[in-house]
GROMACS .gro file of N, CA and C in nm:
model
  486
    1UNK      N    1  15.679 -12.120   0.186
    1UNK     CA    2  15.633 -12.202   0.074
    1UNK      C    3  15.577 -12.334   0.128
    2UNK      N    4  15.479 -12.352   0.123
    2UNK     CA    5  15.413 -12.516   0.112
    2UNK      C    6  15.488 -12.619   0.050
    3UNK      N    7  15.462 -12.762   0.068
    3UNK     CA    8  15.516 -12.837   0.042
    3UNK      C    9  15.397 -12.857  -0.125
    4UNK      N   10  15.269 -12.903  -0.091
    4UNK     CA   11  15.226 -12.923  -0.180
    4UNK      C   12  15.085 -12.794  -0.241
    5UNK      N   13  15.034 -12.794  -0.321
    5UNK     CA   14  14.932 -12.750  -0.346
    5UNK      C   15  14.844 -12.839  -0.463
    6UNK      N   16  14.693 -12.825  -0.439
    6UNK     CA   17  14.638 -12.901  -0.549
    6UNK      C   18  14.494 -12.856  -0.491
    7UNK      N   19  14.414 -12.867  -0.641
    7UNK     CA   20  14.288 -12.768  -0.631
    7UNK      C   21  14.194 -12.877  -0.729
    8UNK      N   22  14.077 -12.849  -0.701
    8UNK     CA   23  13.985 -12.903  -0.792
    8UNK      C   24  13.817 -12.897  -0.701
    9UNK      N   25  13.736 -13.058  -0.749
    9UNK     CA   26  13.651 -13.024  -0.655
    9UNK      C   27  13.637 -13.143  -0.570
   10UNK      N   28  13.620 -13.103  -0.468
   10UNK     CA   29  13.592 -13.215  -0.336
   10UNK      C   30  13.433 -13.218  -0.317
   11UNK      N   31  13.394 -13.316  -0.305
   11UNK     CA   32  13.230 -13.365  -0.335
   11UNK      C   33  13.157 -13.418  -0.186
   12UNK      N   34  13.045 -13.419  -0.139
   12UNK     CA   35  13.005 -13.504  -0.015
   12UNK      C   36  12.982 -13.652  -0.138
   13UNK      N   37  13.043 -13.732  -0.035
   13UNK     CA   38  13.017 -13.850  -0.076
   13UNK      C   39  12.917 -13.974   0.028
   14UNK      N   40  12.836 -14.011  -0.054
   14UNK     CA   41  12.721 -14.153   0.018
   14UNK      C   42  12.773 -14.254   0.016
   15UNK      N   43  12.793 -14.339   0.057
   15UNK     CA   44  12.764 -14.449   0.083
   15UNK      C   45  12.681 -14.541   0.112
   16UNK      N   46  12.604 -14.634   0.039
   16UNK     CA   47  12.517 -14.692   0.021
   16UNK      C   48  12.545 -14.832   0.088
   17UNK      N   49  12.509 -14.925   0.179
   17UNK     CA   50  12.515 -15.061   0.197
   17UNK      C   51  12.420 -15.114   0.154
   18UNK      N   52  12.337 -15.090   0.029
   18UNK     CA   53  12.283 -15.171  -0.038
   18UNK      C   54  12.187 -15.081  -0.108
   19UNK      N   55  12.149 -15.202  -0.271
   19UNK     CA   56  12.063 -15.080  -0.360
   19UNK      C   57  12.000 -14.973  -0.296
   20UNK      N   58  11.968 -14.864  -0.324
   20UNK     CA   59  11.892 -14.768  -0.290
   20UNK      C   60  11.757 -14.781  -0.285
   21UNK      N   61  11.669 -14.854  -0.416
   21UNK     CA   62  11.569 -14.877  -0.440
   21UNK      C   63  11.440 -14.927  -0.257
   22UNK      N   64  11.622 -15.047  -0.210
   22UNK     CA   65  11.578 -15.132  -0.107
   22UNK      C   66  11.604 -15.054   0.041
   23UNK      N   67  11.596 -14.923   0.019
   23UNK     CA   68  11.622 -14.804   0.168
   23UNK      C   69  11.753 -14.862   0.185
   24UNK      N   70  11.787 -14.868   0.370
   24UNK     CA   71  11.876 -14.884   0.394
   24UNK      C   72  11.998 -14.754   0.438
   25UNK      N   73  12.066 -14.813   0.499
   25UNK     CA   74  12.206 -14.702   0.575
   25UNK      C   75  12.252 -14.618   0.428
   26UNK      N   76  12.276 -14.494   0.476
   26UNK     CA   77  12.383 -14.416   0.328
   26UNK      C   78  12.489 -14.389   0.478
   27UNK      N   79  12.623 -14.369   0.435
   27UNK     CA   80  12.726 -14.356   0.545
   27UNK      C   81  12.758 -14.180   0.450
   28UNK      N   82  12.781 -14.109   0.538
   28UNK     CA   83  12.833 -13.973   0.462
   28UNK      C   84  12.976 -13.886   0.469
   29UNK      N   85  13.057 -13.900   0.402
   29UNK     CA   86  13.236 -13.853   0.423
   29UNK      C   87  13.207 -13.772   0.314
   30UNK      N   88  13.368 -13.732   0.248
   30UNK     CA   89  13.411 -13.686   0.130
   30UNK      C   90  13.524 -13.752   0.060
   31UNK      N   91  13.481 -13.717  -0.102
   31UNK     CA   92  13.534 -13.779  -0.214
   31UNK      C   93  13.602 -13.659  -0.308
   32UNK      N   94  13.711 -13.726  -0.367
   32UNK     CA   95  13.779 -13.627  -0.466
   32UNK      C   96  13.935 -13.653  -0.428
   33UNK      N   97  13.957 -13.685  -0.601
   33UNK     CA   98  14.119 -13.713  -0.605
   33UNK      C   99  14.211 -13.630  -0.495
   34UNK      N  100  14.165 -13.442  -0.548
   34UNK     CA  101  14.239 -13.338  -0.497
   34UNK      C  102  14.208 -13.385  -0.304
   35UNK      N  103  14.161 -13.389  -0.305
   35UNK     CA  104  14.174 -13.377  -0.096
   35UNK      C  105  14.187 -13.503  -0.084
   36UNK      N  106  14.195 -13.617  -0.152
   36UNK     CA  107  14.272 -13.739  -0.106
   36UNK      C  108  14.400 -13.697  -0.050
   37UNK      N  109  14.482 -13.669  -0.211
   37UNK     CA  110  14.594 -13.589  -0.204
   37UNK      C  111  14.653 -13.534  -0.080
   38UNK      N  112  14.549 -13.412  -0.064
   38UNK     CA  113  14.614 -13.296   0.018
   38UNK      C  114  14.614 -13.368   0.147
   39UNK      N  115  14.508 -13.465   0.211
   39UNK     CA  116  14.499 -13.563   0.320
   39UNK      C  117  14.604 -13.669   0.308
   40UNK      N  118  14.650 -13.730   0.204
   40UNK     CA  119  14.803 -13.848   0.274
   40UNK      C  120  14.861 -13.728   0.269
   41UNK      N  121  14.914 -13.579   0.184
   41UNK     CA  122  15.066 -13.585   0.189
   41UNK      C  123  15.069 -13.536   0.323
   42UNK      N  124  14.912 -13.445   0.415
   42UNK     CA  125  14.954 -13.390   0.506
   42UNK      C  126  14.943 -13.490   0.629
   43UNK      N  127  14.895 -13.605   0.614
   43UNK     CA  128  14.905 -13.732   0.682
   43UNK      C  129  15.070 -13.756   0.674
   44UNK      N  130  15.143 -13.742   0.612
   44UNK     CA  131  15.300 -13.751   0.613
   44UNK      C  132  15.357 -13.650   0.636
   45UNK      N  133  15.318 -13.570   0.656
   45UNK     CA  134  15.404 -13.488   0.762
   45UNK      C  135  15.412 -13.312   0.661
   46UNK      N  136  15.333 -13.329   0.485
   46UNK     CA  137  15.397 -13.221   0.455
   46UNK      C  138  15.303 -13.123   0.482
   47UNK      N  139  15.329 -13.015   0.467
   47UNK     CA  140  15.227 -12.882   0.475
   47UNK      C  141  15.203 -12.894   0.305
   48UNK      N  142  15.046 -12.924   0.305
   48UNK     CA  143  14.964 -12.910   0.184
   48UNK      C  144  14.796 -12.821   0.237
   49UNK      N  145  14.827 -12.802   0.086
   49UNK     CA  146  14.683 -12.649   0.043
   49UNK      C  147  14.573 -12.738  -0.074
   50UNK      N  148  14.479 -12.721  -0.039
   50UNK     CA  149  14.397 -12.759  -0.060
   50UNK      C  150  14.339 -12.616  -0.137
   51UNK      N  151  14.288 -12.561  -0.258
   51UNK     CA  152  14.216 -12.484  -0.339
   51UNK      C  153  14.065 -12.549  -0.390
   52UNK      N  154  13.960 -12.455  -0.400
   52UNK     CA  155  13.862 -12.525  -0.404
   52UNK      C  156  13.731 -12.426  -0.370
   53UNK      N  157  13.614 -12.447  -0.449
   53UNK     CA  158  13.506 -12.407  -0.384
   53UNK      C  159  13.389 -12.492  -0.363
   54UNK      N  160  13.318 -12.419  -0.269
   54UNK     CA  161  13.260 -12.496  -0.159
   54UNK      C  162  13.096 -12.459  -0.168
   55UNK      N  163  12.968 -12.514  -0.178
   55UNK     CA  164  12.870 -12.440  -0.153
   55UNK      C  165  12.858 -12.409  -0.009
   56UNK      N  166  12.698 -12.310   0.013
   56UNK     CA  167  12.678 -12.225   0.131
   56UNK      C  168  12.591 -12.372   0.191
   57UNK      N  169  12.589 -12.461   0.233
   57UNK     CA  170  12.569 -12.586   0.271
   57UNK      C  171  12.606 -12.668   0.410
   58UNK      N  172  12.550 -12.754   0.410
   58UNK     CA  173  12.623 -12.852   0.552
   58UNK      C  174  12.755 -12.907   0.465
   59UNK      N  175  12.713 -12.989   0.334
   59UNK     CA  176  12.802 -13.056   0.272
   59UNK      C  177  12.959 -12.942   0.232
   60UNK      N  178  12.866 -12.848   0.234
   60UNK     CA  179  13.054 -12.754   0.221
   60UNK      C  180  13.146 -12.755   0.413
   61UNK      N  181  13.047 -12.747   0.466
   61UNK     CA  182  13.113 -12.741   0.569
   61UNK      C  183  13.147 -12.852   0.678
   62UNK      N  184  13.076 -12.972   0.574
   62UNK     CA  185  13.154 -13.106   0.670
   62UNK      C  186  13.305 -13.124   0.530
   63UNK      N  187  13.324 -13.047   0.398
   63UNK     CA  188  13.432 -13.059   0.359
   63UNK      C  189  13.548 -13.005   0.419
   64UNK      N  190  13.502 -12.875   0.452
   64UNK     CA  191  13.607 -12.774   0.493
   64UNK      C  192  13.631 -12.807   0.619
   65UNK      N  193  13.546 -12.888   0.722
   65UNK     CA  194  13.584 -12.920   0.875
   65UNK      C  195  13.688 -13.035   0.848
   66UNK      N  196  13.640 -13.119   0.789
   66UNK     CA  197  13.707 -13.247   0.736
   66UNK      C  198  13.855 -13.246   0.703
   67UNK      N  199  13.865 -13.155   0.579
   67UNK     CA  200  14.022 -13.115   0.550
   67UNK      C  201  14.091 -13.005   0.687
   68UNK      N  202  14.006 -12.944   0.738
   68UNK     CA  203  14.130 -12.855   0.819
   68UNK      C  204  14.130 -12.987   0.934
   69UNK      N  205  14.035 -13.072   1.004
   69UNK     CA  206  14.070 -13.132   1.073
   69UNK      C  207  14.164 -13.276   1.018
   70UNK      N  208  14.220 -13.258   0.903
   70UNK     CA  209  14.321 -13.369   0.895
   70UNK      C  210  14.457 -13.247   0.844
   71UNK      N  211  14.444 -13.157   0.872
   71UNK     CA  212  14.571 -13.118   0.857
   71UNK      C  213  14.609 -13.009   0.747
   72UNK      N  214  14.507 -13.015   0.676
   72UNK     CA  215  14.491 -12.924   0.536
   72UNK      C  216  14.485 -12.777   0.591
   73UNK      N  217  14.577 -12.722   0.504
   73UNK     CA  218  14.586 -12.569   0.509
   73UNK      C  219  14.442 -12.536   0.424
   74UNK      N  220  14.278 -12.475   0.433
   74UNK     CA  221  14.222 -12.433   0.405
   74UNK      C  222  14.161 -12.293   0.370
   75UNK      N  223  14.303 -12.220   0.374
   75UNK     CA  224  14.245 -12.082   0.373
   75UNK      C  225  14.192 -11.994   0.243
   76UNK      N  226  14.228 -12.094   0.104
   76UNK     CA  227  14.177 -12.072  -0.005
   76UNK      C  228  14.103 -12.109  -0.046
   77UNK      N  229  14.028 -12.226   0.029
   77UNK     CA  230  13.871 -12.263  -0.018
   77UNK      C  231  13.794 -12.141   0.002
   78UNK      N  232  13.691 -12.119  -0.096
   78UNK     CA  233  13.606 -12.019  -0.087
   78UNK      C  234  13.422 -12.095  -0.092
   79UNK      N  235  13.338 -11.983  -0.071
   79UNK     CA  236  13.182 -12.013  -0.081
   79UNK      C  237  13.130 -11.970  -0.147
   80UNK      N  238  13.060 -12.020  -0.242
   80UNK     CA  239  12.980 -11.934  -0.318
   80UNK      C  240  12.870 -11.990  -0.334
   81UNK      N  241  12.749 -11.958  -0.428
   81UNK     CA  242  12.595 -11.925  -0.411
   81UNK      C  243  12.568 -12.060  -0.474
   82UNK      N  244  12.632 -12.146  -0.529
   82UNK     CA  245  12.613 -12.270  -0.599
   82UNK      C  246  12.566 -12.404  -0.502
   83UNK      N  247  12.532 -12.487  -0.537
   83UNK     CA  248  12.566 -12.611  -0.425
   83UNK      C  249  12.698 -12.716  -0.440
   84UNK      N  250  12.713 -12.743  -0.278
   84UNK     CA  251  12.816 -12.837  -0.316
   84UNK      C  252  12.755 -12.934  -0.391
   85UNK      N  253  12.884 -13.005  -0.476
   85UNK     CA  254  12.831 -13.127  -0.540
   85UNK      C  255  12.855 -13.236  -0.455
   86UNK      N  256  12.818 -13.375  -0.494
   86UNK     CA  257  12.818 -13.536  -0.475
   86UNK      C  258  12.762 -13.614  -0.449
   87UNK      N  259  12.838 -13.722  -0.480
   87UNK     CA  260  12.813 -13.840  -0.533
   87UNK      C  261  12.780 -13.973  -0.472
   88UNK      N  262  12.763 -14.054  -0.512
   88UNK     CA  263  12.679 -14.167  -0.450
   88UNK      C  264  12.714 -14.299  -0.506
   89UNK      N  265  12.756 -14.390  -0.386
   89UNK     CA  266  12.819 -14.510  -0.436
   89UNK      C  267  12.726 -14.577  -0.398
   90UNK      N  268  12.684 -14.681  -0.490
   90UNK     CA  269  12.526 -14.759  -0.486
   90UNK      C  270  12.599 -14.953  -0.502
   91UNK      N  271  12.613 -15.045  -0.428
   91UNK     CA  272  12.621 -15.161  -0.418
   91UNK      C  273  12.510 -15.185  -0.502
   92UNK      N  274  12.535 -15.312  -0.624
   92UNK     CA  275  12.400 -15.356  -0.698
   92UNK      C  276  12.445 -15.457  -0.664
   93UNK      N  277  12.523 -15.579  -0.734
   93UNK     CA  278  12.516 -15.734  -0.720
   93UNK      C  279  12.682 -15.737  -0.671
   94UNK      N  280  12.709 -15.830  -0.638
   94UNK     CA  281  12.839 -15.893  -0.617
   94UNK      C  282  12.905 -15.768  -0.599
   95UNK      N  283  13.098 -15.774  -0.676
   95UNK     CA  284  13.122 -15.633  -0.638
   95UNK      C  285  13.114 -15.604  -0.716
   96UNK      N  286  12.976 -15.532  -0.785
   96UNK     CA  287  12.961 -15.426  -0.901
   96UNK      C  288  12.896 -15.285  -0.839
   97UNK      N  289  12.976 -15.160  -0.850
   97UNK     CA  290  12.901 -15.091  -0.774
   97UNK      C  291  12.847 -14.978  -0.848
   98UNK      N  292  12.723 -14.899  -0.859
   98UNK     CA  293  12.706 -14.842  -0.931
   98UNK      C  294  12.760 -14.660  -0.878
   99UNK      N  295  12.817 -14.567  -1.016
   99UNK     CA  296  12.816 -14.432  -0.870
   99UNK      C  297  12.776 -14.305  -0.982
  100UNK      N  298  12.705 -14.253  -0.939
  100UNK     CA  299  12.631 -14.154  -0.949
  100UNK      C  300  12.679 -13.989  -0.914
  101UNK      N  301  12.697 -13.897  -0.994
  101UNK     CA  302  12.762 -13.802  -0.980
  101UNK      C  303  12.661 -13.711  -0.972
  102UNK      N  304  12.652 -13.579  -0.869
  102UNK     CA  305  12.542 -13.479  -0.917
  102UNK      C  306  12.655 -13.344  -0.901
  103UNK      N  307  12.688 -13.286  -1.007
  103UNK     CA  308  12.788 -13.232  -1.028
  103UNK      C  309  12.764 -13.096  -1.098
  104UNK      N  310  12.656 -13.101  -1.167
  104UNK     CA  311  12.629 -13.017  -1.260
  104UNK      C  312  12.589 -12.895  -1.190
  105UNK      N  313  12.642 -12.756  -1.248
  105UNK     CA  314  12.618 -12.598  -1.163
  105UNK      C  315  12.651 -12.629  -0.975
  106UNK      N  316  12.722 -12.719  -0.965
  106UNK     CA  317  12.802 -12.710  -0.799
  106UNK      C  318  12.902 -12.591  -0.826
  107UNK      N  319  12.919 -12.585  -0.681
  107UNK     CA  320  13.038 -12.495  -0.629
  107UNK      C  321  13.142 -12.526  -0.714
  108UNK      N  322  13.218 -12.618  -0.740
  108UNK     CA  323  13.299 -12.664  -0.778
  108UNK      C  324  13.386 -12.662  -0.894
  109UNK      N  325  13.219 -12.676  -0.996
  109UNK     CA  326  13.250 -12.659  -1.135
  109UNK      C  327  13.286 -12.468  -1.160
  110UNK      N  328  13.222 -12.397  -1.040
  110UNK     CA  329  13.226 -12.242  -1.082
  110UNK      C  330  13.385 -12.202  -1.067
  111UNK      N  331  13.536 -12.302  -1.020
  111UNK     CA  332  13.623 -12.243  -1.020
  111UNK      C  333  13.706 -12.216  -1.140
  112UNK      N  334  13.727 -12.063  -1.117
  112UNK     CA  335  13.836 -12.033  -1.250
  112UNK      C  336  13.949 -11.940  -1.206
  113UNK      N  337  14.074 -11.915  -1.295
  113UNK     CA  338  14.162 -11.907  -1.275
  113UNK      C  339  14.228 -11.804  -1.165
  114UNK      N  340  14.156 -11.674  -1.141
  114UNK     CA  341  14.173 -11.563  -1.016
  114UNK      C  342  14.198 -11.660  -0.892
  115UNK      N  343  14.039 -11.774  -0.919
  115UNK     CA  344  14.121 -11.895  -0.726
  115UNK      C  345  14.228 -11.915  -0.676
  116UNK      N  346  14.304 -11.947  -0.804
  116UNK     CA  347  14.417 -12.002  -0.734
  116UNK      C  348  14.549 -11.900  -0.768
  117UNK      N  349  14.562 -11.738  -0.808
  117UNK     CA  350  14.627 -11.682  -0.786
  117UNK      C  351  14.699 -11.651  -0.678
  118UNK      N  352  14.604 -11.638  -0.543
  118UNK     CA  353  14.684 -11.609  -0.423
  118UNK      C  354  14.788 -11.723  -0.380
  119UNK      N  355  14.677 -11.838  -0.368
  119UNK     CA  356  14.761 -11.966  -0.385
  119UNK      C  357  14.876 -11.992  -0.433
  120UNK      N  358  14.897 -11.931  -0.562
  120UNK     CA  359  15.027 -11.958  -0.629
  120UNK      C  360  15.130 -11.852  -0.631
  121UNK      N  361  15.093 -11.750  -0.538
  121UNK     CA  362  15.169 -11.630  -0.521
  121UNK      C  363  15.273 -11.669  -0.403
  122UNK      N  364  15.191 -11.771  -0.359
  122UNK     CA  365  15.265 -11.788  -0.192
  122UNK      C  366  15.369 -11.936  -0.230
  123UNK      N  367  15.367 -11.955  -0.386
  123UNK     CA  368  15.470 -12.069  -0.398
  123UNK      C  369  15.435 -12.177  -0.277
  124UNK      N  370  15.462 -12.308  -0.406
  124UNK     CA  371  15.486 -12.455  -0.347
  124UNK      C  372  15.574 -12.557  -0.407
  125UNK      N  373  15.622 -12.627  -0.334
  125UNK     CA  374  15.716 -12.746  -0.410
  125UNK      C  375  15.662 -12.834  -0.537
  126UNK      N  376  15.528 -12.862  -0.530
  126UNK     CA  377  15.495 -12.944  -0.613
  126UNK      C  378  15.347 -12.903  -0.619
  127UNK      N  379  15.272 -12.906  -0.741
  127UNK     CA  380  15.152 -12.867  -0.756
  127UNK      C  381  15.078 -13.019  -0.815
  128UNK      N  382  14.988 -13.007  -0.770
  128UNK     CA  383  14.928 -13.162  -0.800
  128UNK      C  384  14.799 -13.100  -0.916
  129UNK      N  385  14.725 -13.110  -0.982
  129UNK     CA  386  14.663 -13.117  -1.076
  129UNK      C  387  14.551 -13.209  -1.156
  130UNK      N  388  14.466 -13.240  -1.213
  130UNK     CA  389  14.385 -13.373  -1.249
  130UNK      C  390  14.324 -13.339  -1.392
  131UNK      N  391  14.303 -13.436  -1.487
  131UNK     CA  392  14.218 -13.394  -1.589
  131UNK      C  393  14.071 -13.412  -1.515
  132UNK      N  394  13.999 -13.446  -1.398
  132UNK     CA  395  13.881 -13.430  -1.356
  132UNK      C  396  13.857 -13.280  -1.363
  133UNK      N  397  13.958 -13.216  -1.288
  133UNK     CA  398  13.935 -13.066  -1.265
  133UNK      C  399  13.874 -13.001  -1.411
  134UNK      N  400  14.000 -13.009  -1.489
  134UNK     CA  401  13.971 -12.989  -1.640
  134UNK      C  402  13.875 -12.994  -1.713
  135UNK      N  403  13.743 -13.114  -1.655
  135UNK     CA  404  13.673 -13.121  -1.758
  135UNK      C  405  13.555 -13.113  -1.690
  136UNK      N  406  13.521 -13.007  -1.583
  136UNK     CA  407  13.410 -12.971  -1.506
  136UNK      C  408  13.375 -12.828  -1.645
  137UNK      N  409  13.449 -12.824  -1.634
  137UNK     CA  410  13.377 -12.648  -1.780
  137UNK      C  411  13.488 -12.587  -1.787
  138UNK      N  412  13.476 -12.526  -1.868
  138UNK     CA  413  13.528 -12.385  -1.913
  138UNK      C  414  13.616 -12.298  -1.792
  139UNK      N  415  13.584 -12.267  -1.668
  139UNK     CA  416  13.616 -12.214  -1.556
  139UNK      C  417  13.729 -12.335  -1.518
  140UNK      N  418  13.696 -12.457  -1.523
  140UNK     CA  419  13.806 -12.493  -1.378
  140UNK      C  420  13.923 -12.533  -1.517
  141UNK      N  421  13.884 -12.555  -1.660
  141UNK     CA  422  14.005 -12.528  -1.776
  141UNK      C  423  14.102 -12.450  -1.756
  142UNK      N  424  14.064 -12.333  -1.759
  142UNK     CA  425  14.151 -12.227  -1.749
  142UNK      C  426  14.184 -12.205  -1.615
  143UNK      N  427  14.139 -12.251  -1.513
  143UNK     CA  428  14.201 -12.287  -1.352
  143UNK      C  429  14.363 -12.356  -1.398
  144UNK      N  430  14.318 -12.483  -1.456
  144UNK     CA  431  14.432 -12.584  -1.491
  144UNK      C  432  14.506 -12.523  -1.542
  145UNK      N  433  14.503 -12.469  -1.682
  145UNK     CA  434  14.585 -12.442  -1.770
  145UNK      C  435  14.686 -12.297  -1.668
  146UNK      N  436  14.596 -12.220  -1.631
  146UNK     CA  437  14.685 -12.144  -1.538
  146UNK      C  438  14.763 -12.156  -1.450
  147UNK      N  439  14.726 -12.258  -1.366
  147UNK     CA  440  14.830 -12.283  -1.235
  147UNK      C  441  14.880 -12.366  -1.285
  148UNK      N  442  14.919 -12.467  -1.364
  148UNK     CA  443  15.008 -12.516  -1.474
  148UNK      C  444  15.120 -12.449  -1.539
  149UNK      N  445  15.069 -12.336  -1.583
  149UNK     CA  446  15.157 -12.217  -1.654
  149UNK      C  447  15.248 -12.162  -1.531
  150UNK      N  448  15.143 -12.084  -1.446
  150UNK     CA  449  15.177 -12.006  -1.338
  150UNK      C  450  15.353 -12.118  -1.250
  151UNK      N  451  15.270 -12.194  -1.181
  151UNK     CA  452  15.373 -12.346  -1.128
  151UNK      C  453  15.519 -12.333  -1.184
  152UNK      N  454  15.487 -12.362  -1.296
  152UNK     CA  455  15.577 -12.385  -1.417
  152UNK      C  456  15.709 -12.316  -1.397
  153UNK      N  457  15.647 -12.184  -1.418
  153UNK     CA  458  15.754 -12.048  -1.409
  153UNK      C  459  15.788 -12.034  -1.248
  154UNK      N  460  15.710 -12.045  -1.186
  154UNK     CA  461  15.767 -12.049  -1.036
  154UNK      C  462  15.876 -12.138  -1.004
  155UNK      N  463  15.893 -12.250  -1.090
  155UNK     CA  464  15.966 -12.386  -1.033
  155UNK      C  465  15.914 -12.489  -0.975
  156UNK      N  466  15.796 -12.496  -0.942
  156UNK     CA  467  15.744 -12.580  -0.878
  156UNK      C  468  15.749 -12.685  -0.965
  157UNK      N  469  15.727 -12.818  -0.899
  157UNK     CA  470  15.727 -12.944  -0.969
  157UNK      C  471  15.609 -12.999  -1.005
  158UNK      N  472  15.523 -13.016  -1.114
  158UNK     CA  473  15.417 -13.019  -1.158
  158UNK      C  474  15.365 -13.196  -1.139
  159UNK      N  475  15.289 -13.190  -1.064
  159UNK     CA  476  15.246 -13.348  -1.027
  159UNK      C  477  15.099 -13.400  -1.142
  160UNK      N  478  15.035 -13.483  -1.177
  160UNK     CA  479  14.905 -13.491  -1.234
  160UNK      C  480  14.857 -13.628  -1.217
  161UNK      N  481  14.766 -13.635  -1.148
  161UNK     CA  482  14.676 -13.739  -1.174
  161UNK      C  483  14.536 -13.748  -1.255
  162UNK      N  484  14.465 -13.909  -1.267
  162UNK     CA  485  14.314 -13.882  -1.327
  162UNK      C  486  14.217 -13.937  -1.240
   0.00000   0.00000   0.00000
């Protein structure tokens, strides 16, 4: 059994050092509550799973290098025909920053509830969860509402952030 599990979507994220309009450096990592998550708890020592899909992309595969190289159990991220999504943090004046989501028909939004069956077959202590996940569509709803349910009855301890 894992210590943690938590699923949703993990995004390439930009970084902007200044408006866009005015060019300039973009810096490129990844963003998303869920692999924050799965990155401190496995930064502390626990065995955490990361669930998730990924497009056929660079940006899926600087996610998936990213999480297994900090420690993330990745064997339930999957690929599919969509693109990865993300987002873009844009500096305008002082600290106001503007951020920009491109989210729509990604990998991400296509997960629904079959994903995270295996996942939850193999039991975890605590399942982490988000209303972000929730409100990508219809698919990653019934993701939530399932491994919620599923968790539940297993014993696991149901975690949630937004």
């Amino acid at each position: 059994m894992i210590d943690l599990l938590t699923f949703g979507e993990t995004m390439a994220a930009f970084r902007a050092d200044q408006p866009l309009r005015l060019g300039g450096n973009l810096r490129l990592s990844i963003a998303g509550a869920e692999a924050t998550v799965a990155i401190g708890a496995a930064r502390l020592g626990h065995r955490a799973r990361y669930v998730g899909r990924v497009g056929p992309d660079e940006f899926g595969l600087l996610i998936t290098r990213t999480l297994k190289a900090e420690g993330v159990d990745i064997r339930q991220v999957s690929r599919c025909a969509a693109p990865t999504g993300f987002i873009v943090f844009e500096p305008r004046i002082a600290d106001v920053v503007r951020v920009t989501y491109r989210r729509t028909g990604s990998a991400g939004s296509t997960m629904d509830a079959p994903d995270l069956e295996r996942a939850l077959a193999d039991g975890a202590r605590v399942l982490h969860a988000t209303g972000i996940t929730a409100a990508l569509g219809e698919g990653p709803l019934r993701a939530v509402r399932a491994a919620v349910t599923n968790a539940s009855d297993a014993g696991s301890v149901p975690s949630a952030s937004t």
